[in-house]
mmCIF file of C-alpha atoms in Angstrom:
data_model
loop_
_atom_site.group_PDB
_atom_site.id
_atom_site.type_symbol
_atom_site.label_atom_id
_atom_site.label_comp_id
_atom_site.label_asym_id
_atom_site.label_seq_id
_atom_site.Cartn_x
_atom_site.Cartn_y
_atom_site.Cartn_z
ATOM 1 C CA UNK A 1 70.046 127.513 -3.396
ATOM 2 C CA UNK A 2 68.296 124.650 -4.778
ATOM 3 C CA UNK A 3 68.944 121.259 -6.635
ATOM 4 C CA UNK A 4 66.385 119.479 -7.863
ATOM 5 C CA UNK A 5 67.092 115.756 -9.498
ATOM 6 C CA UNK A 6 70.808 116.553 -9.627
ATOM 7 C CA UNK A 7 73.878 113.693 -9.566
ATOM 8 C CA UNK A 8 75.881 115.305 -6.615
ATOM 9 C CA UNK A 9 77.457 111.731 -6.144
ATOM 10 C CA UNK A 10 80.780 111.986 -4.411
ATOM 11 C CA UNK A 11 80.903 115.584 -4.626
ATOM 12 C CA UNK A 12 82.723 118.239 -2.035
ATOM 13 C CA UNK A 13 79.805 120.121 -1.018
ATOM 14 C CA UNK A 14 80.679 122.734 1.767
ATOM 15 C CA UNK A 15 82.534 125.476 0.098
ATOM 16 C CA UNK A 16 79.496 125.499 -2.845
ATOM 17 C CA UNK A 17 76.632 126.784 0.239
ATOM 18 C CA UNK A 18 76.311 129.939 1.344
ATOM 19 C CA UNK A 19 75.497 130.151 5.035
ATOM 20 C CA UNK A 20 73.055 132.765 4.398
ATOM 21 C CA UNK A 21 70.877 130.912 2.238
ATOM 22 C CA UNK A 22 68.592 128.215 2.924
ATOM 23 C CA UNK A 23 69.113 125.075 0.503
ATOM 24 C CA UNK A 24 67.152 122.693 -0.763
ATOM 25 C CA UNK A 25 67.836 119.484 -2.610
ATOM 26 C CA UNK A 26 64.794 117.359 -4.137
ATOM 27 C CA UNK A 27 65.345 113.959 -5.865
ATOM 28 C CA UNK A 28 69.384 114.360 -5.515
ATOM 29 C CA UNK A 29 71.478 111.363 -5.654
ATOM 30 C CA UNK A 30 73.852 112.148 -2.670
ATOM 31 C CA UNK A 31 75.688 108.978 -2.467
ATOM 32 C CA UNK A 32 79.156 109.438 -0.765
ATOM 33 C CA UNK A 33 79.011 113.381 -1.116
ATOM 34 C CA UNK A 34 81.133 115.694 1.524
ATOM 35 C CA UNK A 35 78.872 118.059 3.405
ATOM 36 C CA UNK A 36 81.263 117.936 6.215
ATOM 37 C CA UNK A 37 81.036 121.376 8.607
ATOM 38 C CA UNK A 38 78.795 122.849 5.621
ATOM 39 C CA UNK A 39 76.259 125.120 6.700
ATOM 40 C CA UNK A 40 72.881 123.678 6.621
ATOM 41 C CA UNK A 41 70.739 124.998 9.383
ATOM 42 C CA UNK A 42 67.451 124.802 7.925
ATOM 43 C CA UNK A 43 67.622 123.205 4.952
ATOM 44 C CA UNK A 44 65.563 120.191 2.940
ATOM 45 C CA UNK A 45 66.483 117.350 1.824
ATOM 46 C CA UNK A 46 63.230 115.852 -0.283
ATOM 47 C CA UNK A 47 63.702 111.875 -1.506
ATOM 48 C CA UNK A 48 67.117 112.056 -1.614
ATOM 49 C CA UNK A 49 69.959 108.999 -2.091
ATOM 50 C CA UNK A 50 71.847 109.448 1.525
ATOM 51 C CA UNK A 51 73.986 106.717 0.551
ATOM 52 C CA UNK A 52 77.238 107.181 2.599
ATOM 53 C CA UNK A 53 76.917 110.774 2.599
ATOM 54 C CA UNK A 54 78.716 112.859 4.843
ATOM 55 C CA UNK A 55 77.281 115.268 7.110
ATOM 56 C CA UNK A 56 79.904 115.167 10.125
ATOM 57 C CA UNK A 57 80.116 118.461 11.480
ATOM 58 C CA UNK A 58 77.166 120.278 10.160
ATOM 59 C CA UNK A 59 75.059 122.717 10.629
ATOM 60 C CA UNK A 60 71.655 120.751 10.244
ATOM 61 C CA UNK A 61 69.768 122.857 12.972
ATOM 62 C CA UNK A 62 66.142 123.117 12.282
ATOM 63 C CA UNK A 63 67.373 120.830 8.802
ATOM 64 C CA UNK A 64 64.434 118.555 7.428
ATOM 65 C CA UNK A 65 64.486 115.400 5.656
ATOM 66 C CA UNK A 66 61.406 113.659 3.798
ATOM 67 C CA UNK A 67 61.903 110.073 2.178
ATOM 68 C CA UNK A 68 64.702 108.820 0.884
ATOM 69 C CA UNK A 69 68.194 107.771 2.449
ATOM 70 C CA UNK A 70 70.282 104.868 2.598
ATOM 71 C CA UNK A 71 72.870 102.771 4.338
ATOM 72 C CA UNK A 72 75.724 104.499 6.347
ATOM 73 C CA UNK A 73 74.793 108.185 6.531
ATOM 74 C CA UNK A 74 77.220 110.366 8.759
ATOM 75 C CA UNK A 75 76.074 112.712 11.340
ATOM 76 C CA UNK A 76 79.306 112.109 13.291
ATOM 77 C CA UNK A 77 79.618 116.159 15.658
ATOM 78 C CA UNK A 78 76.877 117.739 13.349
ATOM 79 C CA UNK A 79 74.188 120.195 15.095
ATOM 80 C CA UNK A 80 70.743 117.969 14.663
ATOM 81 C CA UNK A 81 69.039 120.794 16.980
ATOM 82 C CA UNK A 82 64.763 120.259 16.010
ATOM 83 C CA UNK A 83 65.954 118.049 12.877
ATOM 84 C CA UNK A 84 63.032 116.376 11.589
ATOM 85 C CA UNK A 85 62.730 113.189 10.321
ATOM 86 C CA UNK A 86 59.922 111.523 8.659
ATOM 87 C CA UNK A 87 59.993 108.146 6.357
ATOM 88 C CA UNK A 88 64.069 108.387 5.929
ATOM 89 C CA UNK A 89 66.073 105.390 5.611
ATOM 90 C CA UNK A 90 68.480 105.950 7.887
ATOM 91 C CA UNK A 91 70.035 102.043 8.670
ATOM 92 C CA UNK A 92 73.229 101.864 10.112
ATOM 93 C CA UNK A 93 73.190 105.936 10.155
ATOM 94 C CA UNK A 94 76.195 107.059 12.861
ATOM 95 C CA UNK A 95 75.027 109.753 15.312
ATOM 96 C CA UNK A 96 78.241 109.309 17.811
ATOM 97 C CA UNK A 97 78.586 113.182 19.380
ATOM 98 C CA UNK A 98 75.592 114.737 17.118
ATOM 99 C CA UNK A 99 73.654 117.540 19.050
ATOM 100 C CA UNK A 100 70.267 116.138 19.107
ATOM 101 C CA UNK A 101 68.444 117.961 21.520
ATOM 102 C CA UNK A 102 64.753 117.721 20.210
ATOM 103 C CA UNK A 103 65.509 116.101 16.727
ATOM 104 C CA UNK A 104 62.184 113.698 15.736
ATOM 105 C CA UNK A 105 61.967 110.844 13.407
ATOM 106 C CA UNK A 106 58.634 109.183 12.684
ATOM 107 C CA UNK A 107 58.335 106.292 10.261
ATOM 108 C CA UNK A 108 61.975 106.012 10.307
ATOM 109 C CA UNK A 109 64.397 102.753 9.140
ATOM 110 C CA UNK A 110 67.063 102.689 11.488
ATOM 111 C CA UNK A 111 67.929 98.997 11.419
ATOM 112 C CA UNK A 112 71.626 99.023 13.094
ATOM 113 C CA UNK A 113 71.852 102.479 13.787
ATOM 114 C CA UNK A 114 74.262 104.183 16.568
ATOM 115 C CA UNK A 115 72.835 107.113 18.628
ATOM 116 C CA UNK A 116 75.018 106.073 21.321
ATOM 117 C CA UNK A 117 77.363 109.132 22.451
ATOM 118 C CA UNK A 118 74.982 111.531 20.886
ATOM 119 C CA UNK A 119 74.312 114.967 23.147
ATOM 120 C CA UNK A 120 71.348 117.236 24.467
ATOM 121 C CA UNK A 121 68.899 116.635 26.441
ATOM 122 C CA UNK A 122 66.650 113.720 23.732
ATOM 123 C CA UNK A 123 64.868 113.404 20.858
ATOM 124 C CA UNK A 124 62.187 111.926 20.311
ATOM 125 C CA UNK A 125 61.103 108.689 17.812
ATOM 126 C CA UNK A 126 57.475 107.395 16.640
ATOM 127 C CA UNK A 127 56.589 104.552 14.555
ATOM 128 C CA UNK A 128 60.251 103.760 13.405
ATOM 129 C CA UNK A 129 62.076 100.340 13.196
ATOM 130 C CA UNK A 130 65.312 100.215 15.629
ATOM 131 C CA UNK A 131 65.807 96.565 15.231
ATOM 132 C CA UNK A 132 69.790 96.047 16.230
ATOM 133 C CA UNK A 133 70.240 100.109 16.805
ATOM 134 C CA UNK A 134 72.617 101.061 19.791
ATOM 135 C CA UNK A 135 70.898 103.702 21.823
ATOM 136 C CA UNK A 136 72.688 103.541 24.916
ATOM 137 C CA UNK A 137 72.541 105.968 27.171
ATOM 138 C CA UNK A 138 70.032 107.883 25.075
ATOM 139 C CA UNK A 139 67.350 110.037 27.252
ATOM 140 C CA UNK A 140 63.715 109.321 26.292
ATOM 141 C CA UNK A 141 62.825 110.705 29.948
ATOM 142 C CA UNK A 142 59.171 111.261 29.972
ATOM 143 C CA UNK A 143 58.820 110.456 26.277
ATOM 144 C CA UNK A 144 56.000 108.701 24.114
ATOM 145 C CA UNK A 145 57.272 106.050 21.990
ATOM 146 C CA UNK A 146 54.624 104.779 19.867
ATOM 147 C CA UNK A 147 55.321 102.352 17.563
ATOM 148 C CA UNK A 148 58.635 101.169 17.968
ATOM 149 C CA UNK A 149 61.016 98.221 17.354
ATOM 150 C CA UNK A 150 63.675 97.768 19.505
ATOM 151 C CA UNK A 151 64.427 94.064 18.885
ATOM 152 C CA UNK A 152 67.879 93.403 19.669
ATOM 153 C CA UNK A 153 68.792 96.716 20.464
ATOM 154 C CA UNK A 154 71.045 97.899 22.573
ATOM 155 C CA UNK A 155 69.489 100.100 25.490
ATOM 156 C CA UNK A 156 71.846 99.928 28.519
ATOM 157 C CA UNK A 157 72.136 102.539 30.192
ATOM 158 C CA UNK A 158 69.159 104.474 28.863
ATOM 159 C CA UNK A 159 66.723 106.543 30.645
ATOM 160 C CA UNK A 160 62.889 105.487 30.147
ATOM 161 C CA UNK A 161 61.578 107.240 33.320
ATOM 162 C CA UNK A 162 58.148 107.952 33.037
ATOM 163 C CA UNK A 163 58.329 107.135 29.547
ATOM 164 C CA UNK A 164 55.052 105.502 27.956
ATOM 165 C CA UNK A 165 55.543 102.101 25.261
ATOM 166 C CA UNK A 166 52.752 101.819 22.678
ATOM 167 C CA UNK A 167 52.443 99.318 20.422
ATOM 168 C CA UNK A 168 56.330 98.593 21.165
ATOM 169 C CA UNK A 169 58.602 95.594 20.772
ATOM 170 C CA UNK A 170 61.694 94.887 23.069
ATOM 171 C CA UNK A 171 62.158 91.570 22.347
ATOM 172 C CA UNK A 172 65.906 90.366 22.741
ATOM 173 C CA UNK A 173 66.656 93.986 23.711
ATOM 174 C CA UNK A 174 70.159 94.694 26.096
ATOM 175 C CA UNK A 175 68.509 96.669 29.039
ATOM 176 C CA UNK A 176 71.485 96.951 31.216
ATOM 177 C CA UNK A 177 71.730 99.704 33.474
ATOM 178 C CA UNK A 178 69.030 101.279 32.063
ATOM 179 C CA UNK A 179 66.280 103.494 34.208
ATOM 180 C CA UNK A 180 62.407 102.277 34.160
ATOM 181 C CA UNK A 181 60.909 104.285 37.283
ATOM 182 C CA UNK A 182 57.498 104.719 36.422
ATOM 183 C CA UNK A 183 57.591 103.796 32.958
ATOM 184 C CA UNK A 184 54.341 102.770 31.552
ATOM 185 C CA UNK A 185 55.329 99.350 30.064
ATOM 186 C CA UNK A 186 51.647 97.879 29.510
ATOM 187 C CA UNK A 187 52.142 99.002 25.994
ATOM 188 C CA UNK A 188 55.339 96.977 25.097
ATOM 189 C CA UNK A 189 55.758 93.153 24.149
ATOM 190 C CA UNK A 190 58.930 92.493 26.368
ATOM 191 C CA UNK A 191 59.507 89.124 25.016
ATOM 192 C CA UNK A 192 60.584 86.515 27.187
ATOM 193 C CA UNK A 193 61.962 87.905 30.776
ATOM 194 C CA UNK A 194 64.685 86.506 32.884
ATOM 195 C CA UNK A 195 65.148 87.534 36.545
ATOM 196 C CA UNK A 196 68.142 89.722 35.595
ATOM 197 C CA UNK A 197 65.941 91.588 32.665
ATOM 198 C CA UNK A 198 63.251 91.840 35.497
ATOM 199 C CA UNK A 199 64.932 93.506 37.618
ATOM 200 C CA UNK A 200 66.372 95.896 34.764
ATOM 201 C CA UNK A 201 62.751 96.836 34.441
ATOM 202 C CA UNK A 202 62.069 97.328 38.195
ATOM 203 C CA UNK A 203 59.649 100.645 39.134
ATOM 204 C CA UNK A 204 57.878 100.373 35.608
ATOM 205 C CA UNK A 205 54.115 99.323 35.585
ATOM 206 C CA UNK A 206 53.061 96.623 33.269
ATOM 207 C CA UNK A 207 49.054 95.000 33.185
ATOM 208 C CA UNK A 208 48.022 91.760 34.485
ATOM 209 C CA UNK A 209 48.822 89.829 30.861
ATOM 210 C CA UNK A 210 52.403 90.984 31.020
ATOM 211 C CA UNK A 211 52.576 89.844 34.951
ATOM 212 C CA UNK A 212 50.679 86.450 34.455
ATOM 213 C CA UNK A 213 53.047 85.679 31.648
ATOM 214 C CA UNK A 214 55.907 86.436 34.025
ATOM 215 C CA UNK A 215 54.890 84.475 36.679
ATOM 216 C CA UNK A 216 53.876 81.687 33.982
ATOM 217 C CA UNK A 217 57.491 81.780 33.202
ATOM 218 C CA UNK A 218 57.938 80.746 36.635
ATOM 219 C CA UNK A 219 55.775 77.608 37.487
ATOM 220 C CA UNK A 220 53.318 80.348 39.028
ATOM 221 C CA UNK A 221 49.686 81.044 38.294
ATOM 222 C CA UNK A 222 47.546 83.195 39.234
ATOM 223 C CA UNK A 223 43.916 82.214 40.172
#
């Protein structure tokens, strides 16, 4: 089924989608519309107003979503199973007990989004702004993340090993609990580092700028 440009503001969704089609909405103003425990898997959502809209308990497995979005999208218990991603506003999105076992989003806004809680075994995120986000205890075990603001956001208790930074940004970010072993931090502007942050980021590698600032931070040198 497909709706293209349509005012589905505030609408009940769920009982209008067949499970054995695949939808498609392009252009839809979506603000505050009920798609909770709709059937979904597969479906596209093209520059669409995500406004408050409701997708707790869907099926959004394999689901893709280009542009648009907005503030306070629900994914509360939905199945996010290779959900992609890509340019969505997605600030202050909730995520809490979401499948997300290989979901991706690249060039994503997810100022003050919560992942934390989510389930599977990680996603994965490129170029995307999670200034203030709460991650915690999110796996990005052996991920790339390229491109990423984590300013202020909470990461305790997540698991970076052998994860690579790249053009990162952790400045002011809560790293408590969280794994490093053999994360490849040379990529990453930690901001400023106090002993208890350091030793957050113990069995990571970082390059000689990162270490000289550290030890600058300290009264040290190094000749």
């Amino acid at each position: 089924m497909n709706f293209d440009g349509e005012d589905l503001s505030q609408q009940t969704m769920t009982a209008r989608l067949s499970p054995d089609e695949k939808h498609v909405f392009r252009d839809c103003d979506l603000t505050g519309t009920d798609f909770w425990g709709a059937s979904l898997a597969g479906a596209t959502f093209q520059s669409c107003v995500l406004e408050q809209t409701d997708f707790r308990k869907a099926d959004l497995d394999g689901a893709a979503f280009t542009g648009g979005g907005g503030l306070g999208t629900r994914f509360g218990d939905s199945d996010l199973l290779d959900a992609v991603f890509t340019d969505v506003d997605l600030s202050s999105a909730r995520f809490g007990g979401a499948l997300m076992t290989d979901a991706s989003f690249s060039g994503c806004r997810m100022i003050g989004a919560s992942l934390t809680s989510s389930r599977g075994t990680g996603f994965s995120v490129a170029r995307s702004n999670l200034v203030m986000a709460n991650v915690g205890g999110c796996s990005f075990r052996g991920r790339v993340l390229e491109g990423i603001r984590f300013d202020d956001a909470d990461l305790s208790g997540c698991d970076f090993t052998e994860a690579t930074f790249s053009d990162c940004r952790m400045i002011g970010a809560k790293v408590l609990r969280a794994v490093f072993a053999k994360a490849d931090l040379r990529g990453a502007d930690l901001g400023e580092l106090d002993d208890h942050k350091l030793r957050a980021f113990a069995g990571g590698v970082i390059n000689p700028t990162q270490a000289a600032a550290i030890l600058g931070a300290r009264g040290l040198s190094v000749a």
